[in-house]
mmCIF file of C-alpha atoms in Angstrom:
data_model
loop_
_atom_site.group_PDB
_atom_site.id
_atom_site.type_symbol
_atom_site.label_atom_id
_atom_site.label_comp_id
_atom_site.label_asym_id
_atom_site.label_seq_id
_atom_site.Cartn_x
_atom_site.Cartn_y
_atom_site.Cartn_z
ATOM 1 C CA UNK O 693 15.273 6.032 29.302
ATOM 2 C CA UNK O 694 13.612 7.784 26.345
ATOM 3 C CA UNK O 695 9.844 7.844 26.302
ATOM 4 C CA UNK O 696 7.912 5.011 24.686
ATOM 5 C CA UNK O 697 4.614 4.993 22.842
ATOM 6 C CA UNK O 698 2.231 2.066 23.088
ATOM 7 C CA UNK O 699 -0.052 0.785 20.347
ATOM 8 C CA UNK O 700 -2.834 -1.714 21.069
ATOM 9 C CA UNK O 701 -4.409 -3.645 18.196
ATOM 10 C CA UNK O 702 -7.666 -5.410 19.056
ATOM 11 C CA UNK O 703 -8.037 -7.881 16.201
ATOM 12 C CA UNK O 704 -10.288 -10.796 15.353
ATOM 13 C CA UNK O 705 -7.933 -13.465 16.668
ATOM 14 C CA UNK O 706 -6.229 -11.614 19.487
ATOM 15 C CA UNK O 707 -4.829 -8.442 20.997
ATOM 16 C CA UNK O 708 -1.310 -7.292 20.140
ATOM 17 C CA UNK O 709 0.681 -4.624 21.979
ATOM 18 C CA UNK O 710 3.673 -2.794 20.494
ATOM 19 C CA UNK O 711 5.997 -0.198 22.048
ATOM 20 C CA UNK O 712 8.072 2.206 19.946
ATOM 21 C CA UNK O 713 10.272 5.213 20.626
ATOM 22 C CA UNK O 714 9.806 8.636 19.057
ATOM 23 C CA UNK O 715 11.722 7.514 15.932
ATOM 24 C CA UNK O 716 9.473 4.506 15.433
ATOM 25 C CA UNK O 717 11.986 1.895 16.520
ATOM 26 C CA UNK O 718 10.292 -1.144 18.079
ATOM 27 C CA UNK O 719 11.257 -1.853 21.690
ATOM 28 C CA UNK O 720 8.833 -4.701 22.272
ATOM 29 C CA UNK O 721 5.813 -6.504 20.868
ATOM 30 C CA UNK O 722 3.590 -9.202 22.342
ATOM 31 C CA UNK O 723 0.140 -10.688 21.901
ATOM 32 C CA UNK O 724 -2.650 -12.659 23.553
ATOM 33 C CA UNK O 725 -5.131 -14.841 21.658
ATOM 34 C CA UNK O 726 -8.900 -14.276 21.662
ATOM 35 C CA UNK O 727 -11.540 -16.974 21.412
ATOM 36 C CA UNK O 728 -13.562 -16.804 18.172
ATOM 37 C CA UNK O 729 -16.749 -14.703 18.266
ATOM 38 C CA UNK O 730 -20.134 -16.431 18.516
ATOM 39 C CA UNK O 731 -21.666 -16.861 15.082
ATOM 40 C CA UNK O 732 -25.260 -17.728 14.223
ATOM 41 C CA UNK O 733 -25.993 -17.108 10.560
ATOM 42 C CA UNK O 734 -25.463 -13.407 9.886
ATOM 43 C CA UNK O 735 -25.148 -12.656 13.601
ATOM 44 C CA UNK O 736 -21.541 -12.425 14.837
ATOM 45 C CA UNK O 737 -20.910 -11.098 18.341
ATOM 46 C CA UNK O 738 -18.554 -11.296 21.289
ATOM 47 C CA UNK O 739 -18.426 -10.424 24.984
ATOM 48 C CA UNK O 740 -16.510 -7.088 25.132
ATOM 49 C CA UNK O 741 -14.970 -8.070 28.463
ATOM 50 C CA UNK O 742 -12.884 -10.613 26.536
ATOM 51 C CA UNK O 743 -11.265 -7.703 24.638
ATOM 52 C CA UNK O 744 -10.411 -5.942 27.876
ATOM 53 C CA UNK O 745 -8.979 -9.031 29.576
ATOM 54 C CA UNK O 746 -6.844 -9.754 26.512
ATOM 55 C CA UNK O 747 -5.669 -6.130 26.415
ATOM 56 C CA UNK O 748 -4.619 -6.272 30.063
ATOM 57 C CA UNK O 749 -2.830 -9.572 29.461
ATOM 58 C CA UNK O 750 -1.029 -8.299 26.331
ATOM 59 C CA UNK O 751 0.209 -5.184 28.131
ATOM 60 C CA UNK O 752 1.300 -7.377 31.031
ATOM 61 C CA UNK O 753 3.297 -9.653 28.712
ATOM 62 C CA UNK O 754 4.871 -6.641 27.035
ATOM 63 C CA UNK O 755 5.867 -5.400 30.490
ATOM 64 C CA UNK O 756 8.195 -8.369 30.718
ATOM 65 C CA UNK O 757 10.211 -6.928 27.806
ATOM 66 C CA UNK O 758 10.075 -3.161 28.331
ATOM 67 C CA UNK O 759 9.822 -0.667 31.173
ATOM 68 C CA UNK O 760 6.126 0.248 31.129
ATOM 69 C CA UNK O 761 6.934 3.221 33.374
ATOM 70 C CA UNK O 762 8.474 4.867 30.281
ATOM 71 C CA UNK O 763 5.188 4.872 28.311
ATOM 72 C CA UNK O 764 4.102 8.416 27.444
ATOM 73 C CA UNK O 765 1.052 7.845 25.276
ATOM 74 C CA UNK O 766 -1.248 4.995 24.212
ATOM 75 C CA UNK O 767 -3.419 4.614 21.107
ATOM 76 C CA UNK O 768 -5.809 1.756 20.277
ATOM 77 C CA UNK O 769 -7.054 0.403 16.966
ATOM 78 C CA UNK O 770 -9.906 -2.067 16.485
ATOM 79 C CA UNK O 771 -11.877 -3.864 13.815
ATOM 80 C CA UNK O 772 -13.813 -1.416 11.657
ATOM 81 C CA UNK O 773 -17.549 -1.343 12.329
ATOM 82 C CA UNK O 774 -17.495 -3.367 15.564
ATOM 83 C CA UNK O 775 -19.954 -1.646 17.925
ATOM 84 C CA UNK O 776 -21.464 -1.891 21.394
ATOM 85 C CA UNK O 777 -23.633 0.185 23.725
ATOM 86 C CA UNK O 778 -22.332 1.227 27.144
ATOM 87 C CA UNK O 779 -23.759 2.975 30.206
ATOM 88 C CA UNK O 780 -22.400 6.180 31.793
ATOM 89 C CA UNK O 781 -19.691 4.217 33.632
ATOM 90 C CA UNK O 782 -18.579 2.347 30.537
ATOM 91 C CA UNK O 783 -20.281 -0.950 31.396
ATOM 92 C CA UNK O 784 -21.554 -2.800 28.297
ATOM 93 C CA UNK O 785 -25.305 -2.672 27.713
ATOM 94 C CA UNK O 786 -25.017 -5.006 24.741
ATOM 95 C CA UNK O 787 -22.681 -7.595 23.300
ATOM 96 C CA UNK O 788 -20.122 -6.379 20.829
ATOM 97 C CA UNK O 789 -21.560 -6.716 17.325
ATOM 98 C CA UNK O 790 -18.525 -7.648 15.254
ATOM 99 C CA UNK O 791 -17.319 -6.004 12.064
ATOM 100 C CA UNK O 792 -18.797 -8.816 9.928
ATOM 101 C CA UNK O 793 -22.155 -9.013 11.733
ATOM 102 C CA UNK O 794 -24.689 -8.515 8.940
ATOM 103 C CA UNK O 795 -28.009 -9.205 10.634
ATOM 104 C CA UNK O 796 -29.272 -5.601 10.345
ATOM 105 C CA UNK O 797 -30.757 -5.981 6.856
ATOM 106 C CA UNK O 798 -33.940 -4.049 7.635
ATOM 107 C CA UNK O 799 -31.964 -1.233 9.231
ATOM 108 C CA UNK O 800 -29.607 -1.075 6.237
ATOM 109 C CA UNK O 801 -32.610 -0.491 3.983
ATOM 110 C CA UNK O 802 -33.716 2.409 6.206
ATOM 111 C CA UNK O 803 -30.240 3.923 5.964
ATOM 112 C CA UNK O 804 -30.161 3.517 2.180
ATOM 113 C CA UNK O 805 -33.344 5.563 1.913
ATOM 114 C CA UNK O 806 -31.862 8.674 3.564
ATOM 115 C CA UNK O 807 -28.058 8.517 3.534
ATOM 116 C CA UNK O 808 -26.076 10.097 0.686
ATOM 117 C CA UNK O 809 -24.409 7.610 -1.641
ATOM 118 C CA UNK O 810 -20.907 8.528 -0.474
ATOM 119 C CA UNK O 811 -21.620 7.792 3.185
ATOM 120 C CA UNK O 812 -19.669 4.967 4.801
ATOM 121 C CA UNK O 813 -22.784 3.980 6.785
ATOM 122 C CA UNK O 814 -24.353 1.886 4.015
ATOM 123 C CA UNK O 815 -24.722 -1.878 4.325
ATOM 124 C CA UNK O 816 -25.988 -4.354 6.901
ATOM 125 C CA UNK O 817 -22.536 -4.587 8.504
ATOM 126 C CA UNK O 818 -22.125 -0.846 9.041
ATOM 127 C CA UNK O 819 -21.866 0.450 12.595
ATOM 128 C CA UNK O 820 -24.963 2.596 12.041
ATOM 129 C CA UNK O 821 -27.038 -0.418 10.963
ATOM 130 C CA UNK O 822 -25.864 -2.221 14.099
ATOM 131 C CA UNK O 823 -26.815 0.742 16.288
ATOM 132 C CA UNK O 824 -30.321 0.897 14.808
ATOM 133 C CA UNK O 825 -30.682 -2.850 15.301
ATOM 134 C CA UNK O 826 -29.701 -2.645 18.974
ATOM 135 C CA UNK O 827 -32.096 0.256 19.523
ATOM 136 C CA UNK O 828 -34.937 -1.650 17.840
ATOM 137 C CA UNK O 829 -34.395 -4.467 20.344
ATOM 138 C CA UNK O 830 -34.665 -2.078 23.268
ATOM 139 C CA UNK O 831 -31.011 -2.494 24.244
ATOM 140 C CA UNK O 832 -30.449 1.246 24.362
ATOM 141 C CA UNK O 833 -32.627 2.004 27.395
ATOM 142 C CA UNK O 834 -29.686 2.285 29.797
ATOM 143 C CA UNK O 835 -27.119 3.231 27.164
ATOM 144 C CA UNK O 836 -25.157 6.426 27.416
ATOM 145 C CA UNK O 837 -22.910 5.985 24.385
ATOM 146 C CA UNK O 838 -22.557 3.954 21.201
ATOM 147 C CA UNK O 839 -18.857 3.160 20.909
ATOM 148 C CA UNK O 840 -16.571 1.144 18.709
ATOM 149 C CA UNK O 841 -14.202 -1.573 19.836
ATOM 150 C CA UNK O 842 -11.169 0.747 19.908
ATOM 151 C CA UNK O 843 -13.179 3.515 21.625
ATOM 152 C CA UNK O 844 -14.235 1.245 24.462
ATOM 153 C CA UNK O 845 -10.748 -0.086 25.182
ATOM 154 C CA UNK O 846 -9.320 3.451 25.121
ATOM 155 C CA UNK O 847 -12.183 4.561 27.367
ATOM 156 C CA UNK O 848 -11.406 1.793 29.862
ATOM 157 C CA UNK O 849 -7.764 2.898 29.918
ATOM 158 C CA UNK O 850 -8.751 6.529 30.433
ATOM 159 C CA UNK O 851 -11.773 6.070 32.669
ATOM 160 C CA UNK O 852 -13.513 8.424 30.238
ATOM 161 C CA UNK O 853 -15.975 7.265 27.602
ATOM 162 C CA UNK O 854 -17.817 8.627 24.596
ATOM 163 C CA UNK O 855 -14.674 9.548 22.607
ATOM 164 C CA UNK O 856 -14.018 8.234 19.102
ATOM 165 C CA UNK O 857 -12.022 9.158 15.998
ATOM 166 C CA UNK O 858 -12.626 10.166 12.397
ATOM 167 C CA UNK O 859 -11.850 6.702 11.048
ATOM 168 C CA UNK O 860 -13.973 4.480 13.291
ATOM 169 C CA UNK O 861 -16.988 6.788 13.027
ATOM 170 C CA UNK O 862 -17.067 6.681 9.219
ATOM 171 C CA UNK O 863 -19.376 3.628 9.235
ATOM 172 C CA UNK O 864 -21.512 5.189 11.968
ATOM 173 C CA UNK O 865 -22.483 7.995 9.596
ATOM 174 C CA UNK O 866 -19.931 10.672 10.492
ATOM 175 C CA UNK O 867 -19.130 13.072 7.658
ATOM 176 C CA UNK O 868 -15.320 13.332 7.427
ATOM 177 C CA UNK O 869 -15.489 16.169 4.889
ATOM 178 C CA UNK O 870 -17.500 18.579 7.033
ATOM 179 C CA UNK O 871 -16.268 16.932 10.250
ATOM 180 C CA UNK O 872 -19.790 16.797 11.648
ATOM 181 C CA UNK O 873 -22.572 14.364 12.459
ATOM 182 C CA UNK O 874 -24.937 14.925 9.502
ATOM 183 C CA UNK O 875 -28.536 16.049 9.937
ATOM 184 C CA UNK O 876 -29.898 13.083 7.945
ATOM 185 C CA UNK O 877 -29.278 10.939 11.042
ATOM 186 C CA UNK O 878 -32.271 12.724 12.615
ATOM 187 C CA UNK O 879 -34.534 11.089 10.028
ATOM 188 C CA UNK O 880 -33.491 7.714 11.440
ATOM 189 C CA UNK O 881 -34.308 8.810 15.011
ATOM 190 C CA UNK O 882 -30.708 8.278 16.102
ATOM 191 C CA UNK O 883 -30.417 9.761 19.625
ATOM 192 C CA UNK O 884 -27.686 12.398 19.367
ATOM 193 C CA UNK O 885 -26.676 11.744 22.985
ATOM 194 C CA UNK O 886 -25.412 8.300 21.984
ATOM 195 C CA UNK O 887 -23.040 9.598 19.330
ATOM 196 C CA UNK O 888 -19.425 9.913 20.499
ATOM 197 C CA UNK O 889 -17.278 13.019 20.381
ATOM 198 C CA UNK O 890 -15.038 12.698 17.328
ATOM 199 C CA UNK O 891 -11.326 13.556 17.384
ATOM 200 C CA UNK O 892 -8.503 13.431 14.859
ATOM 201 C CA UNK O 893 -6.739 10.049 15.246
ATOM 202 C CA UNK O 894 -3.800 10.301 17.626
ATOM 203 C CA UNK O 895 -5.176 13.290 19.565
ATOM 204 C CA UNK O 896 -4.597 12.899 23.337
ATOM 205 C CA UNK O 897 -7.867 13.253 25.248
ATOM 206 C CA UNK O 898 -7.164 12.117 28.826
ATOM 207 C CA UNK O 899 -4.549 10.883 31.236
ATOM 208 C CA UNK O 900 -4.700 7.213 32.140
ATOM 209 C CA UNK O 901 -7.121 6.192 34.876
ATOM 210 C CA UNK O 902 -5.067 5.972 38.117
ATOM 211 C CA UNK O 903 -6.522 2.575 39.056
ATOM 212 C CA UNK O 904 -5.705 1.164 35.628
ATOM 213 C CA UNK O 905 -2.223 2.656 35.769
ATOM 214 C CA UNK O 906 -1.602 1.006 39.143
ATOM 215 C CA UNK O 907 -2.905 -2.366 37.943
ATOM 216 C CA UNK O 908 -0.873 -2.392 34.717
ATOM 217 C CA UNK O 909 2.299 -0.713 35.975
ATOM 218 C CA UNK O 910 1.880 2.291 33.703
ATOM 219 C CA UNK O 911 2.788 5.837 34.831
ATOM 220 C CA UNK O 912 0.077 8.263 35.944
ATOM 221 C CA UNK O 913 1.425 10.691 33.344
ATOM 222 C CA UNK O 914 0.599 8.376 30.424
ATOM 223 C CA UNK O 915 -1.884 9.921 28.000
ATOM 224 C CA UNK O 916 -4.642 8.107 26.133
ATOM 225 C CA UNK O 917 -5.081 9.213 22.524
ATOM 226 C CA UNK O 918 -7.885 8.778 20.006
ATOM 227 C CA UNK O 919 -7.308 5.658 17.921
ATOM 228 C CA UNK O 920 -8.226 4.379 14.485
ATOM 229 C CA UNK O 921 -9.397 1.275 12.613
ATOM 230 C CA UNK O 922 -7.230 -1.778 12.100
ATOM 231 C CA UNK O 923 -7.027 -1.163 8.365
ATOM 232 C CA UNK O 924 -5.837 2.425 8.742
ATOM 233 C CA UNK O 925 -3.382 1.382 11.459
ATOM 234 C CA UNK O 926 -1.919 -1.232 9.102
ATOM 235 C CA UNK O 927 -1.510 1.474 6.435
ATOM 236 C CA UNK O 928 0.246 3.773 8.923
ATOM 237 C CA UNK O 929 2.545 0.860 9.824
ATOM 238 C CA UNK O 930 3.956 0.820 6.267
ATOM 239 C CA UNK O 931 5.280 4.387 6.787
ATOM 240 C CA UNK O 932 3.607 5.550 3.561
ATOM 241 C CA UNK O 933 3.508 9.322 3.980
ATOM 242 C CA UNK O 934 3.431 11.165 0.632
ATOM 243 C CA UNK O 935 0.495 11.747 -1.766
ATOM 244 C CA UNK O 936 0.755 9.064 -4.419
ATOM 245 C CA UNK O 937 2.091 6.489 -1.961
ATOM 246 C CA UNK O 938 -0.066 3.375 -2.173
ATOM 247 C CA UNK O 939 -0.439 0.147 -0.258
ATOM 248 C CA UNK O 940 -1.683 -3.013 -1.966
ATOM 249 C CA UNK O 941 -2.838 -5.886 0.224
ATOM 250 C CA UNK O 942 -2.344 -9.203 -1.545
ATOM 251 C CA UNK O 943 -4.568 -11.419 0.550
ATOM 252 C CA UNK O 944 -7.635 -13.459 -0.321
ATOM 253 C CA UNK O 945 -8.881 -10.336 -2.069
ATOM 254 C CA UNK O 946 -6.975 -7.449 -3.644
ATOM 255 C CA UNK O 947 -7.242 -4.237 -1.606
ATOM 256 C CA UNK O 948 -5.695 -0.956 -2.771
ATOM 257 C CA UNK O 949 -5.237 2.200 -0.706
ATOM 258 C CA UNK O 950 -3.745 5.454 -1.939
ATOM 259 C CA UNK O 951 -2.718 8.560 -0.003
ATOM 260 C CA UNK O 952 -4.516 11.532 -1.529
ATOM 261 C CA UNK O 953 -4.889 15.254 -0.963
ATOM 262 C CA UNK O 954 -8.680 15.204 -1.265
ATOM 263 C CA UNK O 955 -11.426 12.669 -0.555
ATOM 264 C CA UNK O 956 -12.374 10.186 -3.267
ATOM 265 C CA UNK O 957 -15.826 8.604 -3.254
ATOM 266 C CA UNK O 958 -17.457 6.201 -5.698
ATOM 267 C CA UNK O 959 -20.217 4.471 -3.800
ATOM 268 C CA UNK O 960 -21.199 2.145 -6.649
ATOM 269 C CA UNK O 961 -17.669 0.694 -6.606
ATOM 270 C CA UNK O 962 -17.195 0.660 -2.852
ATOM 271 C CA UNK O 963 -14.567 3.405 -2.990
ATOM 272 C CA UNK O 964 -14.476 5.675 0.049
ATOM 273 C CA UNK O 965 -11.920 7.751 1.928
ATOM 274 C CA UNK O 966 -10.660 7.861 5.483
ATOM 275 C CA UNK O 967 -9.386 11.175 6.769
ATOM 276 C CA UNK O 968 -5.779 11.186 8.009
ATOM 277 C CA UNK O 969 -5.250 14.654 9.461
ATOM 278 C CA UNK O 970 -5.127 16.899 6.378
ATOM 279 C CA UNK O 971 -4.655 13.962 3.996
ATOM 280 C CA UNK O 972 -7.021 11.258 2.789
ATOM 281 C CA UNK O 973 -6.705 7.517 2.407
ATOM 282 C CA UNK O 974 -8.750 6.467 -0.623
ATOM 283 C CA UNK O 975 -9.281 2.831 -1.381
ATOM 284 C CA UNK O 976 -11.296 0.020 -2.826
ATOM 285 C CA UNK O 977 -11.357 -3.769 -2.887
ATOM 286 C CA UNK O 978 -11.447 -6.177 -5.813
ATOM 287 C CA UNK O 979 -12.730 -9.742 -5.704
ATOM 288 C CA UNK O 980 -9.556 -10.753 -7.512
ATOM 289 C CA UNK O 981 -6.543 -11.807 -5.447
ATOM 290 C CA UNK O 982 -5.359 -14.908 -3.629
ATOM 291 C CA UNK O 983 -8.801 -16.474 -3.626
ATOM 292 C CA UNK O 984 -8.787 -16.445 -7.434
ATOM 293 C CA UNK O 985 -5.415 -18.234 -7.428
ATOM 294 C CA UNK O 986 -6.630 -20.870 -4.974
ATOM 295 C CA UNK O 987 -9.463 -21.676 -7.368
ATOM 296 C CA UNK O 988 -6.803 -23.280 -9.597
ATOM 297 C CA UNK O 989 -3.770 -24.184 -7.462
ATOM 298 C CA UNK O 990 -3.027 -25.100 -3.870
ATOM 299 C CA UNK O 991 -0.562 -23.013 -1.873
ATOM 300 C CA UNK O 992 2.007 -25.813 -2.150
ATOM 301 C CA UNK O 993 1.564 -26.040 -5.923
ATOM 302 C CA UNK O 994 2.066 -22.292 -6.292
ATOM 303 C CA UNK O 995 5.246 -22.453 -4.230
ATOM 304 C CA UNK O 996 6.596 -25.240 -6.451
ATOM 305 C CA UNK O 997 5.689 -23.394 -9.671
ATOM 306 C CA UNK O 998 7.173 -20.031 -8.663
ATOM 307 C CA UNK O 999 10.842 -20.874 -9.549
ATOM 308 C CA UNK O 1000 9.705 -21.586 -13.143
ATOM 309 C CA UNK O 1001 8.108 -18.170 -13.646
ATOM 310 C CA UNK O 1002 9.646 -15.731 -16.126
ATOM 311 C CA UNK O 1003 8.537 -12.244 -14.981
ATOM 312 C CA UNK O 1004 10.439 -10.469 -17.786
ATOM 313 C CA UNK O 1005 8.764 -12.640 -20.457
ATOM 314 C CA UNK O 1006 4.983 -11.861 -20.376
ATOM 315 C CA UNK O 1007 2.633 -14.632 -21.457
ATOM 316 C CA UNK O 1008 0.508 -12.243 -23.503
ATOM 317 C CA UNK O 1009 -2.678 -13.700 -22.010
ATOM 318 C CA UNK O 1010 -5.323 -11.202 -20.976
ATOM 319 C CA UNK O 1011 -6.859 -12.627 -17.780
ATOM 320 C CA UNK O 1012 -9.184 -11.153 -15.166
ATOM 321 C CA UNK O 1013 -8.991 -13.779 -12.393
ATOM 322 C CA UNK O 1014 -11.919 -14.061 -9.980
ATOM 323 C CA UNK O 1015 -12.744 -16.828 -7.512
ATOM 324 C CA UNK O 1016 -16.373 -16.720 -8.671
ATOM 325 C CA UNK O 1017 -18.582 -14.425 -10.768
ATOM 326 C CA UNK O 1018 -18.967 -10.859 -9.526
ATOM 327 C CA UNK O 1019 -16.649 -7.861 -9.174
ATOM 328 C CA UNK O 1020 -16.738 -4.681 -7.062
ATOM 329 C CA UNK O 1021 -13.767 -2.570 -8.085
ATOM 330 C CA UNK O 1022 -12.223 -1.413 -10.387
ATOM 331 C CA UNK O 1023 -15.166 -2.761 -12.415
ATOM 332 C CA UNK O 1024 -18.540 -2.737 -10.692
ATOM 333 C CA UNK O 1025 -20.374 -5.736 -12.126
ATOM 334 C CA UNK O 1026 -22.039 -8.251 -9.757
ATOM 335 C CA UNK O 1027 -22.380 -10.754 -12.605
ATOM 336 C CA UNK O 1028 -18.926 -10.388 -14.158
ATOM 337 C CA UNK O 1029 -17.498 -13.846 -14.964
ATOM 338 C CA UNK O 1030 -13.841 -14.759 -14.397
ATOM 339 C CA UNK O 1031 -11.705 -14.460 -17.536
ATOM 340 C CA UNK O 1032 -9.034 -17.165 -17.416
ATOM 341 C CA UNK O 1033 -8.974 -18.620 -20.941
ATOM 342 C CA UNK O 1034 -7.353 -19.780 -23.099
ATOM 343 C CA UNK O 1035 -5.378 -21.954 -20.710
ATOM 344 C CA UNK O 1036 -1.856 -22.870 -21.816
ATOM 345 C CA UNK O 1037 -0.888 -26.532 -21.365
ATOM 346 C CA UNK O 1038 2.004 -25.690 -19.006
ATOM 347 C CA UNK O 1039 0.915 -25.114 -15.392
ATOM 348 C CA UNK O 1040 3.681 -22.594 -14.735
ATOM 349 C CA UNK O 1041 2.587 -20.445 -17.707
ATOM 350 C CA UNK O 1042 -1.022 -20.606 -16.574
ATOM 351 C CA UNK O 1043 0.053 -19.605 -13.053
ATOM 352 C CA UNK O 1044 2.103 -16.712 -14.431
ATOM 353 C CA UNK O 1045 -0.837 -15.562 -16.550
ATOM 354 C CA UNK O 1046 -3.042 -15.523 -13.452
ATOM 355 C CA UNK O 1047 -0.464 -13.413 -11.588
ATOM 356 C CA UNK O 1048 -0.206 -11.070 -14.582
ATOM 357 C CA UNK O 1049 -3.988 -10.799 -14.653
ATOM 358 C CA UNK O 1050 -4.209 -9.788 -10.985
ATOM 359 C CA UNK O 1051 -1.402 -7.270 -11.562
ATOM 360 C CA UNK O 1052 -3.433 -5.803 -14.426
ATOM 361 C CA UNK O 1053 -6.487 -5.540 -12.145
ATOM 362 C CA UNK O 1054 -4.290 -3.739 -9.592
ATOM 363 C CA UNK O 1055 -3.032 -1.306 -12.238
ATOM 364 C CA UNK O 1056 -6.588 -0.690 -13.446
ATOM 365 C CA UNK O 1057 -7.669 -0.003 -9.856
ATOM 366 C CA UNK O 1058 -5.034 2.709 -9.415
ATOM 367 C CA UNK O 1059 -5.910 4.198 -12.819
ATOM 368 C CA UNK O 1060 -9.558 4.297 -11.748
ATOM 369 C CA UNK O 1061 -8.639 6.092 -8.520
ATOM 370 C CA UNK O 1062 -6.653 8.603 -10.588
ATOM 371 C CA UNK O 1063 -9.664 9.120 -12.875
ATOM 372 C CA UNK O 1064 -11.730 9.851 -9.757
ATOM 373 C CA UNK O 1065 -9.276 12.580 -8.730
ATOM 374 C CA UNK O 1066 -6.520 10.789 -6.803
ATOM 375 C CA UNK O 1067 -2.873 11.784 -7.353
ATOM 376 C CA UNK O 1068 -0.660 9.912 -9.786
ATOM 377 C CA UNK O 1069 0.800 6.706 -8.431
ATOM 378 C CA UNK O 1070 4.278 7.279 -6.922
ATOM 379 C CA UNK O 1071 5.178 3.944 -5.368
ATOM 380 C CA UNK O 1072 3.406 0.823 -4.129
ATOM 381 C CA UNK O 1073 4.117 -0.867 -0.817
ATOM 382 C CA UNK O 1074 2.993 -4.503 -0.685
ATOM 383 C CA UNK O 1075 1.514 -6.297 2.292
ATOM 384 C CA UNK O 1076 -0.216 -9.662 2.705
ATOM 385 C CA UNK O 1077 0.862 -13.191 1.853
ATOM 386 C CA UNK O 1078 1.355 -12.528 -1.862
ATOM 387 C CA UNK O 1079 3.915 -9.804 -1.130
ATOM 388 C CA UNK O 1080 6.473 -12.525 -0.327
ATOM 389 C CA UNK O 1081 6.530 -13.790 -3.933
ATOM 390 C CA UNK O 1082 9.486 -11.974 -5.540
ATOM 391 C CA UNK O 1083 8.532 -13.061 -9.064
ATOM 392 C CA UNK O 1084 5.053 -11.589 -8.618
ATOM 393 C CA UNK O 1085 6.585 -8.370 -7.301
ATOM 394 C CA UNK O 1086 8.634 -8.088 -10.506
ATOM 395 C CA UNK O 1087 5.530 -8.770 -12.623
ATOM 396 C CA UNK O 1088 3.602 -6.104 -10.717
ATOM 397 C CA UNK O 1089 6.401 -3.547 -10.967
ATOM 398 C CA UNK O 1090 6.529 -4.008 -14.733
ATOM 399 C CA UNK O 1091 2.745 -3.692 -14.970
ATOM 400 C CA UNK O 1092 2.362 -0.740 -12.590
ATOM 401 C CA UNK O 1093 5.348 1.214 -13.906
ATOM 402 C CA UNK O 1094 6.402 2.462 -10.452
ATOM 403 C CA UNK O 1095 8.671 1.088 -7.717
ATOM 404 C CA UNK O 1096 7.094 -1.800 -5.798
ATOM 405 C CA UNK O 1097 8.481 -2.727 -2.393
ATOM 406 C CA UNK O 1098 7.565 -4.942 0.535
ATOM 407 C CA UNK O 1099 6.564 -3.245 3.778
ATOM 408 C CA UNK O 1100 9.046 -3.742 6.596
ATOM 409 C CA UNK O 1101 6.193 -3.651 9.107
ATOM 410 C CA UNK O 1102 2.513 -4.447 8.609
ATOM 411 C CA UNK O 1103 1.335 -5.007 12.188
ATOM 412 C CA UNK O 1104 -1.608 -2.766 13.048
ATOM 413 C CA UNK O 1105 -0.275 -2.460 16.611
ATOM 414 C CA UNK O 1106 2.872 -0.877 15.180
ATOM 415 C CA UNK O 1107 0.744 1.599 13.236
ATOM 416 C CA UNK O 1108 -1.227 2.409 16.409
ATOM 417 C CA UNK O 1109 2.058 2.971 18.245
ATOM 418 C CA UNK O 1110 3.266 5.340 15.508
ATOM 419 C CA UNK O 1111 -0.063 7.159 15.803
ATOM 420 C CA UNK O 1112 0.496 7.520 19.545
ATOM 421 C CA UNK O 1113 4.005 8.874 18.922
ATOM 422 C CA UNK O 1114 2.627 11.353 16.407
ATOM 423 C CA UNK O 1115 0.254 12.649 19.054
ATOM 424 C CA UNK O 1116 -2.378 14.399 16.953
ATOM 425 C CA UNK O 1117 -3.142 16.044 13.599
ATOM 426 C CA UNK O 1118 -0.408 15.988 10.970
#
């Protein structure tokens, strides 16, 4: 049987495993649920052992559908910014501080005082802020490495720790342009010994640990490769591969990502770039999106109104829908009010005007990325719940002026599996 490549996605609600062949065809996919993290105000954490147990269980379930002995390489993605400290043998020295843990307010202020504006390490939820917080609590005394969620799972599979990738380390302060740990980290007294070795996503770094291989039914020849973040893995899953290819996520918020030939940074608007081999994934997030729609209609109401939409007959209303005041990108204005007037008397026209408004925000976002140096928009691949609305797709295609299509696959585990099949820089 041809070799298979395994992708593991460690998400908020569970762990999903996907196996593909060298052409990207799916041979099996399965998942195991995770209990919600503990939350206490801004503190959100979880026992890392739960991630490992779920990973083992997901691979085991997948083994009921495919021949695990055919797996050649494994790559893991995890939630961006989720961090823990481990000892020399990979045992956790701390809980896993989740991607949305924002307790490190004091540490974020320290980072803001020394980090360049374009660094991905800004904010109380950054991995670097979490690391400084753990160190301030004395939890680093026995620590050997600071690792991300994906790093730790890959390390458990390999029996080798302290390896990360260029995407996960962005929020830990890594400079993806120079491909180095910057010297300004010294001003924060970050112990260099804790910082992981950084590899290009997909680069094999070790064979699987023999004990793990025996337990899971994987071959001793299986390689473990450097992983990525869940967001980048989901982008890879769409098969976008040419500069100018873009992916719009139509979820609660509107998130745009564009494949570029050079990095794009605009810190004031939350625009930053992940490195993908020799390419760059530039993106930003608007507060417009599904949340702004739900401020006016329920999901059921929107479904009932959709057949009455007339995508080829614009309403002419100039809306900027927001769920509440404040916008990040493409307009950076924390006090910006929603613009959703005048309201027509017909609900279906109002709904269409809201969809047109979000499409206009999307178009403005891609124009802003182009103004910052990104390539011209070539095509847009849609993911998220809103991608299923054909009328909205037609509205967006008219507004964007480029082909708009729905992604065949959006699972991050599929993207991680494609990354494993790729096997290194591209």
